[in-house]
Every structure is written in structure tokens, then in C-alpha cells.
């Protein structure tokens, strides 16, 4: 056994956030808030918010789109679900999970309960997100391929780490919280395409926060329940990949997180970025071939989608939209009307998709053949870091597009000033 609870308890309490990693977390906080505000009227968001308001209880924490404060664990559930309702939030491909939607809601609720400061909140969110990615790497692809949703499983551990740090747990209590969350962490990929998918994120946030709250009260669990006999890893197809523990606390994986800048499956983004570099040409397009990692063919290769949701998982329609001048960053661009658009349909028929094992999951190669016979070869790698300033501008532009420039700027200002979590929470509630 690697004593994961001990290793992550030490990281949770003593980890010193790297400034560069913290800057990326601030981008994710703005992205998380904007996506959550934009998704607050989705059907799943309304259902959970109505339930939270009907149940009432201790007025501890704010939720998206409501002036009513609710118990912290309910706020974590609601905010985690709402911020994942649009599936437009950040993704980390080291383990294929969405770290912010699981960790930030737990951290925000814990910060409000504890009366923590803004910097403490941001640092805890980063520590928790890093922990979720590393637990996810430790669990490995076998865990994901077996059907477990890493956002809900690994995310719950990260949520417990963030909440425990803010709630002032000692090392023993943090180990108890991690042991307890190992028996509650859950989330199945079989829920994809339903309201259960975003709720996986909310459940992770709720599980992590509640484990930390109970540990603070003296709850006893088995800290070996992560990696010990009959522990979470051994019973959930965990690979016990030691890479998840390498340089914990000195090297940071979280800055490799990807923010979505197209309102569709992340598997389409490399191809969309590549086609966006196609120079203007007077010659019409004769044919396009998209080369992509084989994994994406079973995820986002719907040939003739008829609905907006199906279009978000279609290379042919997404690229056709981009080539026909439609904004793939807009939520309302993906619709049944778009699928039926004659110009989009005509372009779609010229696009083919092929598996290419030489490419990573982050890469795409697009071959464009023009009517005059000329060929353009386009390529993009999502892992190529454009630099913090470019990332910041793109996240700010996305936030402004989703919720308006004034609201986005107000949230960005609160984050940059490391203002109180209460001030941050007020902006997502209002």
C-alpha cells in the first residue's frame, strides 16, 4: 500500500500552491462561474434548485440563481450539478475528468461555512483540484474504461481535500475524511446523456464536503479504504499507477487543464482549431478528411445528427458549422435548425473521418482538398500551451459571451482581488 490517505492528507494541509498553478486556477474559477450562471436555467438546474429551496435548513451557502441560502452540503450538490449542466466546463485529460465542477462547489461552501478569506479559498480549490487529478491518474484508464466517471469518483477525493483544508482539519481528521469519502465516491458513465451526468459532479462535491464536515466532528473511518484490501482502488478497477504520486507537492498537474472554447464535445476541439487556420481561398472545398485518435470515433462521430445535442458529438456538423460561418462557441449554435440547414448539410457530405493511431487524443490533422486540386494540411495539438495571457483572454472572452461583459468583469475583479468567498458567491447567486 502507498498510504494514499497519509500522502494526500499531508498535501492537503501543508501544500504550498505554486503561483503559476494558482493563476490557472483563477482562470478556472471565472470559467466555472460563467458556465454555472449560463446553465442555471437548464432543466436539471431548476429541479435541484427547487428541491434545495423546498427543503430549507441552515442558511450556510449560496447557490446559482437563487437568493435563498441553503445547507453547505446541498449547496455543493446544486452548484456542482448546475456548473456541469452545459458540459462546457474545464477538462483534464490526464485522467479524463472535470476537476472544477467537483472541487470548487465544495471549496466555496466550506469557505462560507468557515468564514475563510479569498486567498485561502483559491488555494484550497487549487490543492483540491490537483488532488483530484492525481487520484484520477492513480486510478488510471482501466477505472474510466470500466464505466466509472472520474469527475464523480476522483473528484470526490479532491472535494474532500479542499473542504478539509478550509475547515481546519488536522492530519488525523483529514485521513478520516479521505477514508470516509472512499466509501461514498461514485459516478457512472452510463448516466451520460441524462441529468445523471452533471449530477455526478454535484454528488462528488457533496460527498467531499460532507466527509470533511463529519471528520471535523470526530467521525471515524478506515483511512486504508482508498488503496488497502477491499479499498476503493482495488474494488473499482484502479490501476494503482504510481505516476499519480510522483512529485506530489512540488510539480503541478492541474495547469494542464483545458478550458472549452467550443460548445461541444472536447474530442472535436482539436479539429475545430485546425480548420480555423484554413486560409481564405476563392476555390470551393471539394473534400475534407479529419484524422483523429481512434478513441473519439466512438464518442463524437455521429454522421447525420438531427438534434442540437447530437450535433455536439459530430465532426461533420461541427466542422461544417465553422466553415459556414456559424459560431461554435455559442450554446445556441448547436440546434436542430443548424442540423437541417442546407448549407451545413451540403458541407457535411464532403467530410470524412478516419482513425489515426499516430495522433494523441489531443491532436487532429485535417486534410482539405480544394476544387482546383490543391491540398491544405492543417494540424492542431490542444496540449500546445499558448501561454497564460492568451489563455486568460480566451477565458474572459468566453465568459463575456456567456453572461455578458459587465457580469464577467465583476467576477474577474473579485477573483483577481482574492475578495471574500461571500462576495464571489453573491455574484453567482444574483
PDB file of C-alpha atoms in Angstrom, residues 144-410:
ATOM      1  CA  UNK A 144     -12.522   5.012 -16.567  1.00  0.00           C
ATOM      2  CA  UNK A 145     -12.901   2.349 -19.247  1.00  0.00           C
ATOM      3  CA  UNK A 146     -14.760   0.062 -16.813  1.00  0.00           C
ATOM      4  CA  UNK A 147     -17.508   2.677 -16.702  1.00  0.00           C
ATOM      5  CA  UNK A 148     -16.644   4.956 -13.786  1.00  0.00           C
ATOM      6  CA  UNK A 149     -16.927   8.713 -14.291  1.00  0.00           C
ATOM      7  CA  UNK A 150     -13.710  10.221 -12.928  1.00  0.00           C
ATOM      8  CA  UNK A 151     -15.434  13.566 -12.335  1.00  0.00           C
ATOM      9  CA  UNK A 152     -17.579  11.872  -9.700  1.00  0.00           C
ATOM     10  CA  UNK A 153     -15.031   9.433  -8.303  1.00  0.00           C
ATOM     11  CA  UNK A 154     -11.633  11.152  -8.293  1.00  0.00           C
ATOM     12  CA  UNK A 155     -13.461  14.470  -7.949  1.00  0.00           C
ATOM     13  CA  UNK A 156     -14.924  13.445  -4.581  1.00  0.00           C
ATOM     14  CA  UNK A 157     -11.440  12.974  -3.141  1.00  0.00           C
ATOM     15  CA  UNK A 158     -10.390  16.393  -4.398  1.00  0.00           C
ATOM     16  CA  UNK A 159     -13.517  17.937  -2.921  1.00  0.00           C
ATOM     17  CA  UNK A 160     -12.722  16.387   0.476  1.00  0.00           C
ATOM     18  CA  UNK A 161      -9.165  17.725   0.336  1.00  0.00           C
ATOM     19  CA  UNK A 162     -10.293  21.275  -0.499  1.00  0.00           C
ATOM     20  CA  UNK A 163     -13.085  21.304   2.084  1.00  0.00           C
ATOM     21  CA  UNK A 164     -10.925  19.751   4.800  1.00  0.00           C
ATOM     22  CA  UNK A 165      -8.197  22.343   4.314  1.00  0.00           C
ATOM     23  CA  UNK A 166     -10.698  25.191   4.658  1.00  0.00           C
ATOM     24  CA  UNK A 167     -12.473  23.637   7.638  1.00  0.00           C
ATOM     25  CA  UNK A 168      -9.216  23.385   9.568  1.00  0.00           C
ATOM     26  CA  UNK A 169      -8.931  19.615   9.856  1.00  0.00           C
ATOM     27  CA  UNK A 170      -5.785  18.220  11.440  1.00  0.00           C
ATOM     28  CA  UNK A 171      -3.820  15.396   9.814  1.00  0.00           C
ATOM     29  CA  UNK A 172      -5.764  12.661  11.588  1.00  0.00           C
ATOM     30  CA  UNK A 173      -9.113  14.181  10.719  1.00  0.00           C
ATOM     31  CA  UNK A 174      -8.082  14.629   7.091  1.00  0.00           C
ATOM     32  CA  UNK A 175      -7.176  10.955   6.879  1.00  0.00           C
ATOM     33  CA  UNK A 176     -10.599  10.100   8.295  1.00  0.00           C
ATOM     34  CA  UNK A 177     -12.283  12.345   5.720  1.00  0.00           C
ATOM     35  CA  UNK A 178     -10.411  10.663   2.871  1.00  0.00           C
ATOM     36  CA  UNK A 179     -11.214   7.228   4.247  1.00  0.00           C
ATOM     37  CA  UNK A 180     -14.882   8.146   4.514  1.00  0.00           C
ATOM     38  CA  UNK A 181     -15.141   9.680   1.048  1.00  0.00           C
ATOM     39  CA  UNK A 182     -13.672   6.492  -0.418  1.00  0.00           C
ATOM     40  CA  UNK A 183     -16.864   4.649   0.566  1.00  0.00           C
ATOM     41  CA  UNK A 184     -19.052   7.390  -0.929  1.00  0.00           C
ATOM     42  CA  UNK A 185     -17.256   8.351  -4.140  1.00  0.00           C
ATOM     43  CA  UNK A 186     -19.408   7.383  -7.102  1.00  0.00           C
ATOM     44  CA  UNK A 187     -20.380   8.178 -10.665  1.00  0.00           C
ATOM     45  CA  UNK A 188     -21.116   6.069 -13.731  1.00  0.00           C
ATOM     46  CA  UNK A 189     -20.586   6.857 -17.398  1.00  0.00           C
ATOM     47  CA  UNK A 190     -23.871   5.053 -18.037  1.00  0.00           C
ATOM     48  CA  UNK A 191     -25.522   8.339 -16.961  1.00  0.00           C
ATOM     49  CA  UNK A 192     -24.029  10.234 -19.922  1.00  0.00           C
ATOM     50  CA  UNK A 193     -26.759  11.860 -21.969  1.00  0.00           C
ATOM     51  CA  UNK A 194     -29.072  12.203 -18.948  1.00  0.00           C
ATOM     52  CA  UNK A 195     -29.457  14.521 -15.974  1.00  0.00           C
ATOM     53  CA  UNK A 196     -27.435  11.986 -14.010  1.00  0.00           C
ATOM     54  CA  UNK A 197     -24.241  13.020 -15.803  1.00  0.00           C
ATOM     55  CA  UNK A 198     -23.995  16.565 -14.384  1.00  0.00           C
ATOM     56  CA  UNK A 199     -25.303  15.309 -11.062  1.00  0.00           C
ATOM     57  CA  UNK A 200     -22.210  13.111 -10.807  1.00  0.00           C
ATOM     58  CA  UNK A 201     -20.243  16.336 -10.332  1.00  0.00           C
ATOM     59  CA  UNK A 202     -22.674  17.607  -7.710  1.00  0.00           C
ATOM     60  CA  UNK A 203     -22.564  14.321  -5.815  1.00  0.00           C
ATOM     61  CA  UNK A 204     -18.754  14.463  -5.787  1.00  0.00           C
ATOM     62  CA  UNK A 205     -18.807  17.967  -4.296  1.00  0.00           C
ATOM     63  CA  UNK A 206     -21.432  16.994  -1.737  1.00  0.00           C
ATOM     64  CA  UNK A 207     -19.623  13.777  -0.760  1.00  0.00           C
ATOM     65  CA  UNK A 208     -16.311  15.543  -0.279  1.00  0.00           C
ATOM     66  CA  UNK A 209     -17.752  18.348   1.809  1.00  0.00           C
ATOM     67  CA  UNK A 210     -19.864  16.094   3.998  1.00  0.00           C
ATOM     68  CA  UNK A 211     -16.919  13.746   4.648  1.00  0.00           C
ATOM     69  CA  UNK A 212     -14.840  16.715   5.788  1.00  0.00           C
ATOM     70  CA  UNK A 213     -17.634  18.072   7.986  1.00  0.00           C
ATOM     71  CA  UNK A 214     -18.150  14.701   9.655  1.00  0.00           C
ATOM     72  CA  UNK A 215     -14.422  14.205  10.178  1.00  0.00           C
ATOM     73  CA  UNK A 216     -14.286  17.579  11.912  1.00  0.00           C
ATOM     74  CA  UNK A 217     -16.903  16.280  14.345  1.00  0.00           C
ATOM     75  CA  UNK A 218     -14.806  13.219  15.108  1.00  0.00           C
ATOM     76  CA  UNK A 219     -16.203  10.675  12.647  1.00  0.00           C
ATOM     77  CA  UNK A 220     -14.034   7.536  12.467  1.00  0.00           C
ATOM     78  CA  UNK A 221     -13.426   5.712   9.177  1.00  0.00           C
ATOM     79  CA  UNK A 222     -10.770   3.426   7.741  1.00  0.00           C
ATOM     80  CA  UNK A 223      -8.034   5.570   6.148  1.00  0.00           C
ATOM     81  CA  UNK A 224      -6.774   2.500   4.289  1.00  0.00           C
ATOM     82  CA  UNK A 225     -10.058   2.321   2.402  1.00  0.00           C
ATOM     83  CA  UNK A 226      -8.565   4.067  -0.634  1.00  0.00           C
ATOM     84  CA  UNK A 227      -5.758   1.652  -1.501  1.00  0.00           C
ATOM     85  CA  UNK A 228      -5.949  -1.086   1.136  1.00  0.00           C
ATOM     86  CA  UNK A 229      -7.584  -4.528   0.935  1.00  0.00           C
ATOM     87  CA  UNK A 230     -11.128  -4.149  -0.442  1.00  0.00           C
ATOM     88  CA  UNK A 231     -10.430  -0.437  -0.789  1.00  0.00           C
ATOM     89  CA  UNK A 232     -11.758   1.901  -3.434  1.00  0.00           C
ATOM     90  CA  UNK A 233      -8.945   1.349  -5.914  1.00  0.00           C
ATOM     91  CA  UNK A 234      -8.840  -2.458  -5.738  1.00  0.00           C
ATOM     92  CA  UNK A 235     -12.632  -2.752  -5.989  1.00  0.00           C
ATOM     93  CA  UNK A 236     -13.120  -0.127  -8.712  1.00  0.00           C
ATOM     94  CA  UNK A 237     -10.652  -1.302 -11.367  1.00  0.00           C
ATOM     95  CA  UNK A 238      -7.940   1.028 -10.063  1.00  0.00           C
ATOM     96  CA  UNK A 239      -4.516   0.560 -11.626  1.00  0.00           C
ATOM     97  CA  UNK A 240      -2.520   1.970  -8.671  1.00  0.00           C
ATOM     98  CA  UNK A 241      -0.449   3.968 -11.158  1.00  0.00           C
ATOM     99  CA  UNK A 242       2.458   5.431  -9.172  1.00  0.00           C
ATOM    100  CA  UNK A 243       2.638   8.366 -11.605  1.00  0.00           C
ATOM    101  CA  UNK A 244      -0.232   9.884  -9.659  1.00  0.00           C
ATOM    102  CA  UNK A 245       2.042  10.344  -6.651  1.00  0.00           C
ATOM    103  CA  UNK A 246       5.258  11.440  -8.331  1.00  0.00           C
ATOM    104  CA  UNK A 247       6.479  14.848  -7.123  1.00  0.00           C
ATOM    105  CA  UNK A 248       3.231  15.492  -5.257  1.00  0.00           C
ATOM    106  CA  UNK A 249       3.539  18.982  -3.819  1.00  0.00           C
ATOM    107  CA  UNK A 250       6.487  20.040  -5.971  1.00  0.00           C
ATOM    108  CA  UNK A 251       5.266  19.511  -9.540  1.00  0.00           C
ATOM    109  CA  UNK A 252       1.757  20.534 -10.575  1.00  0.00           C
ATOM    110  CA  UNK A 253      -0.511  18.691 -12.997  1.00  0.00           C
ATOM    111  CA  UNK A 254      -3.537  20.985 -12.739  1.00  0.00           C
ATOM    112  CA  UNK A 255      -2.140  23.707 -15.077  1.00  0.00           C
ATOM    113  CA  UNK A 256      -2.584  21.170 -17.884  1.00  0.00           C
ATOM    114  CA  UNK A 257      -6.352  21.636 -17.578  1.00  0.00           C
ATOM    115  CA  UNK A 258      -8.211  22.523 -20.777  1.00  0.00           C
ATOM    116  CA  UNK A 259     -10.946  25.136 -20.963  1.00  0.00           C
ATOM    117  CA  UNK A 260     -13.601  24.612 -23.601  1.00  0.00           C
ATOM    118  CA  UNK A 261     -13.878  27.284 -26.267  1.00  0.00           C
ATOM    119  CA  UNK A 262     -16.372  25.416 -28.444  1.00  0.00           C
ATOM    120  CA  UNK A 263     -19.774  24.398 -27.062  1.00  0.00           C
ATOM    121  CA  UNK A 264     -19.399  20.736 -27.978  1.00  0.00           C
ATOM    122  CA  UNK A 265     -17.560  17.531 -27.110  1.00  0.00           C
ATOM    123  CA  UNK A 266     -13.912  18.153 -26.304  1.00  0.00           C
ATOM    124  CA  UNK A 267     -12.968  15.465 -28.807  1.00  0.00           C
ATOM    125  CA  UNK A 268     -13.949  17.865 -31.612  1.00  0.00           C
ATOM    126  CA  UNK A 269     -11.898  20.808 -30.415  1.00  0.00           C
ATOM    127  CA  UNK A 270      -8.525  19.970 -31.974  1.00  0.00           C
ATOM    128  CA  UNK A 271     -10.165  19.542 -35.387  1.00  0.00           C
ATOM    129  CA  UNK A 272     -12.128  22.781 -34.968  1.00  0.00           C
ATOM    130  CA  UNK A 273      -8.976  24.667 -34.015  1.00  0.00           C
ATOM    131  CA  UNK A 274      -7.199  23.186 -37.026  1.00  0.00           C
ATOM    132  CA  UNK A 275      -9.952  24.108 -39.505  1.00  0.00           C
ATOM    133  CA  UNK A 276      -9.936  27.613 -38.042  1.00  0.00           C
ATOM    134  CA  UNK A 277      -6.444  28.109 -39.516  1.00  0.00           C
ATOM    135  CA  UNK A 278      -7.607  27.429 -43.084  1.00  0.00           C
ATOM    136  CA  UNK A 279      -6.635  30.467 -45.181  1.00  0.00           C
ATOM    137  CA  UNK A 280      -9.326  32.232 -47.152  1.00  0.00           C
ATOM    138  CA  UNK A 281      -9.458  30.876 -50.682  1.00  0.00           C
ATOM    139  CA  UNK A 282     -11.636  31.661 -53.697  1.00  0.00           C
ATOM    140  CA  UNK A 283     -11.728  27.966 -54.586  1.00  0.00           C
ATOM    141  CA  UNK A 284     -14.570  25.914 -53.094  1.00  0.00           C
ATOM    142  CA  UNK A 285     -13.854  22.915 -50.884  1.00  0.00           C
ATOM    143  CA  UNK A 286     -14.109  19.582 -52.663  1.00  0.00           C
ATOM    144  CA  UNK A 287     -13.478  17.277 -49.696  1.00  0.00           C
ATOM    145  CA  UNK A 288     -12.219  17.198 -46.111  1.00  0.00           C
ATOM    146  CA  UNK A 289     -10.745  14.278 -44.203  1.00  0.00           C
ATOM    147  CA  UNK A 290     -10.387  14.515 -40.446  1.00  0.00           C
ATOM    148  CA  UNK A 291      -7.698  12.326 -38.878  1.00  0.00           C
ATOM    149  CA  UNK A 292      -8.229  11.764 -35.170  1.00  0.00           C
ATOM    150  CA  UNK A 293      -7.328   9.402 -32.332  1.00  0.00           C
ATOM    151  CA  UNK A 294      -9.363   6.156 -32.589  1.00  0.00           C
ATOM    152  CA  UNK A 295     -10.962   6.726 -29.183  1.00  0.00           C
ATOM    153  CA  UNK A 296     -13.019   9.636 -30.488  1.00  0.00           C
ATOM    154  CA  UNK A 297     -14.734   7.604 -33.208  1.00  0.00           C
ATOM    155  CA  UNK A 298     -16.997   6.020 -30.594  1.00  0.00           C
ATOM    156  CA  UNK A 299     -17.608   9.327 -28.830  1.00  0.00           C
ATOM    157  CA  UNK A 300     -18.149  12.168 -31.274  1.00  0.00           C
ATOM    158  CA  UNK A 301     -18.560  10.782 -34.774  1.00  0.00           C
ATOM    159  CA  UNK A 302     -22.324  10.923 -35.343  1.00  0.00           C
ATOM    160  CA  UNK A 303     -22.611  11.087 -39.134  1.00  0.00           C
ATOM    161  CA  UNK A 304     -26.010  12.716 -39.643  1.00  0.00           C
ATOM    162  CA  UNK A 305     -27.204  14.313 -36.381  1.00  0.00           C
ATOM    163  CA  UNK A 306     -30.729  15.646 -36.169  1.00  0.00           C
ATOM    164  CA  UNK A 307     -30.675  17.415 -32.782  1.00  0.00           C
ATOM    165  CA  UNK A 308     -28.515  20.045 -31.155  1.00  0.00           C
ATOM    166  CA  UNK A 309     -27.181  17.536 -28.636  1.00  0.00           C
ATOM    167  CA  UNK A 310     -26.248  15.082 -31.387  1.00  0.00           C
ATOM    168  CA  UNK A 311     -24.532  17.902 -33.287  1.00  0.00           C
ATOM    169  CA  UNK A 312     -22.226  18.438 -30.307  1.00  0.00           C
ATOM    170  CA  UNK A 313     -20.892  14.934 -30.944  1.00  0.00           C
ATOM    171  CA  UNK A 314     -20.405  15.174 -34.714  1.00  0.00           C
ATOM    172  CA  UNK A 315     -17.169  16.032 -36.514  1.00  0.00           C
ATOM    173  CA  UNK A 316     -19.059  16.532 -39.736  1.00  0.00           C
ATOM    174  CA  UNK A 317     -21.607  19.012 -38.459  1.00  0.00           C
ATOM    175  CA  UNK A 318     -19.281  20.906 -36.113  1.00  0.00           C
ATOM    176  CA  UNK A 319     -16.695  21.478 -38.829  1.00  0.00           C
ATOM    177  CA  UNK A 320     -19.418  22.343 -41.334  1.00  0.00           C
ATOM    178  CA  UNK A 321     -20.760  24.938 -38.934  1.00  0.00           C
ATOM    179  CA  UNK A 322     -17.328  26.513 -38.580  1.00  0.00           C
ATOM    180  CA  UNK A 323     -16.784  26.559 -42.347  1.00  0.00           C
ATOM    181  CA  UNK A 324     -20.234  28.078 -42.909  1.00  0.00           C
ATOM    182  CA  UNK A 325     -19.513  30.948 -40.531  1.00  0.00           C
ATOM    183  CA  UNK A 326     -21.502  29.762 -37.531  1.00  0.00           C
ATOM    184  CA  UNK A 327     -20.017  30.434 -34.081  1.00  0.00           C
ATOM    185  CA  UNK A 328     -19.231  27.089 -32.443  1.00  0.00           C
ATOM    186  CA  UNK A 329     -18.582  28.855 -29.138  1.00  0.00           C
ATOM    187  CA  UNK A 330     -22.246  29.838 -28.821  1.00  0.00           C
ATOM    188  CA  UNK A 331     -24.539  27.474 -26.953  1.00  0.00           C
ATOM    189  CA  UNK A 332     -27.474  28.139 -29.274  1.00  0.00           C
ATOM    190  CA  UNK A 333     -25.482  27.405 -32.431  1.00  0.00           C
ATOM    191  CA  UNK A 334     -25.943  23.674 -31.883  1.00  0.00           C
ATOM    192  CA  UNK A 335     -29.583  23.067 -32.701  1.00  0.00           C
ATOM    193  CA  UNK A 336     -31.950  21.010 -34.815  1.00  0.00           C
ATOM    194  CA  UNK A 337     -32.257  24.003 -37.132  1.00  0.00           C
ATOM    195  CA  UNK A 338     -28.495  24.004 -37.658  1.00  0.00           C
ATOM    196  CA  UNK A 339     -28.519  20.287 -38.457  1.00  0.00           C
ATOM    197  CA  UNK A 340     -31.199  20.892 -41.096  1.00  0.00           C
ATOM    198  CA  UNK A 341     -29.516  23.956 -42.580  1.00  0.00           C
ATOM    199  CA  UNK A 342     -28.990  23.278 -46.303  1.00  0.00           C
ATOM    200  CA  UNK A 343     -25.531  24.890 -46.404  1.00  0.00           C
ATOM    201  CA  UNK A 344     -24.371  22.901 -43.388  1.00  0.00           C
ATOM    202  CA  UNK A 345     -25.844  19.689 -44.812  1.00  0.00           C
ATOM    203  CA  UNK A 346     -24.083  20.218 -48.136  1.00  0.00           C
ATOM    204  CA  UNK A 347     -20.720  20.773 -46.435  1.00  0.00           C
ATOM    205  CA  UNK A 348     -21.267  17.824 -44.090  1.00  0.00           C
ATOM    206  CA  UNK A 349     -21.488  15.422 -47.030  1.00  0.00           C
ATOM    207  CA  UNK A 350     -17.967  16.420 -48.100  1.00  0.00           C
ATOM    208  CA  UNK A 351     -16.372  15.499 -44.759  1.00  0.00           C
ATOM    209  CA  UNK A 352     -14.964  12.126 -43.812  1.00  0.00           C
ATOM    210  CA  UNK A 353     -13.395  10.973 -40.543  1.00  0.00           C
ATOM    211  CA  UNK A 354     -10.584   8.454 -40.133  1.00  0.00           C
ATOM    212  CA  UNK A 355      -8.867   6.924 -37.108  1.00  0.00           C
ATOM    213  CA  UNK A 356      -5.144   7.643 -36.834  1.00  0.00           C
ATOM    214  CA  UNK A 357      -3.206   5.892 -34.083  1.00  0.00           C
ATOM    215  CA  UNK A 358      -0.211   8.164 -34.660  1.00  0.00           C
ATOM    216  CA  UNK A 359      -2.187  11.036 -33.141  1.00  0.00           C
ATOM    217  CA  UNK A 360      -2.786  11.601 -29.442  1.00  0.00           C
ATOM    218  CA  UNK A 361      -6.253  12.281 -28.033  1.00  0.00           C
ATOM    219  CA  UNK A 362      -5.337  15.980 -28.057  1.00  0.00           C
ATOM    220  CA  UNK A 363      -4.333  16.152 -31.727  1.00  0.00           C
ATOM    221  CA  UNK A 364      -6.092  16.325 -35.060  1.00  0.00           C
ATOM    222  CA  UNK A 365      -4.959  16.526 -38.668  1.00  0.00           C
ATOM    223  CA  UNK A 366      -7.382  17.888 -41.255  1.00  0.00           C
ATOM    224  CA  UNK A 367      -6.770  17.417 -44.983  1.00  0.00           C
ATOM    225  CA  UNK A 368      -8.666  19.888 -47.160  1.00  0.00           C
ATOM    226  CA  UNK A 369      -8.880  19.285 -50.902  1.00  0.00           C
ATOM    227  CA  UNK A 370      -9.941  22.275 -52.988  1.00  0.00           C
ATOM    228  CA  UNK A 371     -11.822  22.197 -56.271  1.00  0.00           C
ATOM    229  CA  UNK A 372      -8.675  23.201 -58.179  1.00  0.00           C
ATOM    230  CA  UNK A 373      -6.868  20.129 -56.817  1.00  0.00           C
ATOM    231  CA  UNK A 374      -4.730  21.951 -54.267  1.00  0.00           C
ATOM    232  CA  UNK A 375      -4.491  20.330 -50.847  1.00  0.00           C
ATOM    233  CA  UNK A 376      -4.165  22.052 -47.484  1.00  0.00           C
ATOM    234  CA  UNK A 377      -2.942  20.056 -44.484  1.00  0.00           C
ATOM    235  CA  UNK A 378      -3.959  21.551 -41.141  1.00  0.00           C
ATOM    236  CA  UNK A 379      -2.922  20.387 -37.674  1.00  0.00           C
ATOM    237  CA  UNK A 380      -3.615  21.292 -34.069  1.00  0.00           C
ATOM    238  CA  UNK A 381      -2.457  19.969 -30.700  1.00  0.00           C
ATOM    239  CA  UNK A 382      -4.570  21.055 -27.734  1.00  0.00           C
ATOM    240  CA  UNK A 383      -1.627  20.326 -25.437  1.00  0.00           C
ATOM    241  CA  UNK A 384       0.457  23.049 -27.069  1.00  0.00           C
ATOM    242  CA  UNK A 385       0.427  25.771 -24.421  1.00  0.00           C
ATOM    243  CA  UNK A 386      -0.338  29.179 -25.994  1.00  0.00           C
ATOM    244  CA  UNK A 387       0.791  30.976 -22.830  1.00  0.00           C
ATOM    245  CA  UNK A 388      -1.102  32.317 -19.843  1.00  0.00           C
ATOM    246  CA  UNK A 389      -2.003  35.670 -21.411  1.00  0.00           C
ATOM    247  CA  UNK A 390      -3.649  34.002 -24.423  1.00  0.00           C
ATOM    248  CA  UNK A 391      -5.498  31.552 -22.182  1.00  0.00           C
ATOM    249  CA  UNK A 392      -6.678  34.392 -19.960  1.00  0.00           C
ATOM    250  CA  UNK A 393      -8.033  36.404 -22.879  1.00  0.00           C
ATOM    251  CA  UNK A 394      -9.862  33.405 -24.318  1.00  0.00           C
ATOM    252  CA  UNK A 395     -11.488  32.569 -20.973  1.00  0.00           C
ATOM    253  CA  UNK A 396     -12.513  36.191 -20.479  1.00  0.00           C
ATOM    254  CA  UNK A 397     -13.996  36.349 -23.969  1.00  0.00           C
ATOM    255  CA  UNK A 398     -15.896  33.117 -23.354  1.00  0.00           C
ATOM    256  CA  UNK A 399     -17.254  34.388 -20.031  1.00  0.00           C
ATOM    257  CA  UNK A 400     -18.388  37.651 -21.610  1.00  0.00           C
ATOM    258  CA  UNK A 401     -20.114  35.734 -24.398  1.00  0.00           C
ATOM    259  CA  UNK A 402     -21.932  33.527 -21.884  1.00  0.00           C
ATOM    260  CA  UNK A 403     -23.031  36.034 -19.247  1.00  0.00           C
ATOM    261  CA  UNK A 404     -22.307  39.499 -20.624  1.00  0.00           C
ATOM    262  CA  UNK A 405     -19.216  41.645 -20.335  1.00  0.00           C
ATOM    263  CA  UNK A 406     -20.260  43.551 -17.213  1.00  0.00           C
ATOM    264  CA  UNK A 407     -21.031  40.447 -15.175  1.00  0.00           C
ATOM    265  CA  UNK A 408     -17.897  38.666 -16.380  1.00  0.00           C
ATOM    266  CA  UNK A 409     -15.751  41.652 -15.476  1.00  0.00           C
ATOM    267  CA  UNK A 410     -17.259  41.845 -11.988  1.00  0.00           C
TER     268      UNK A 410
END
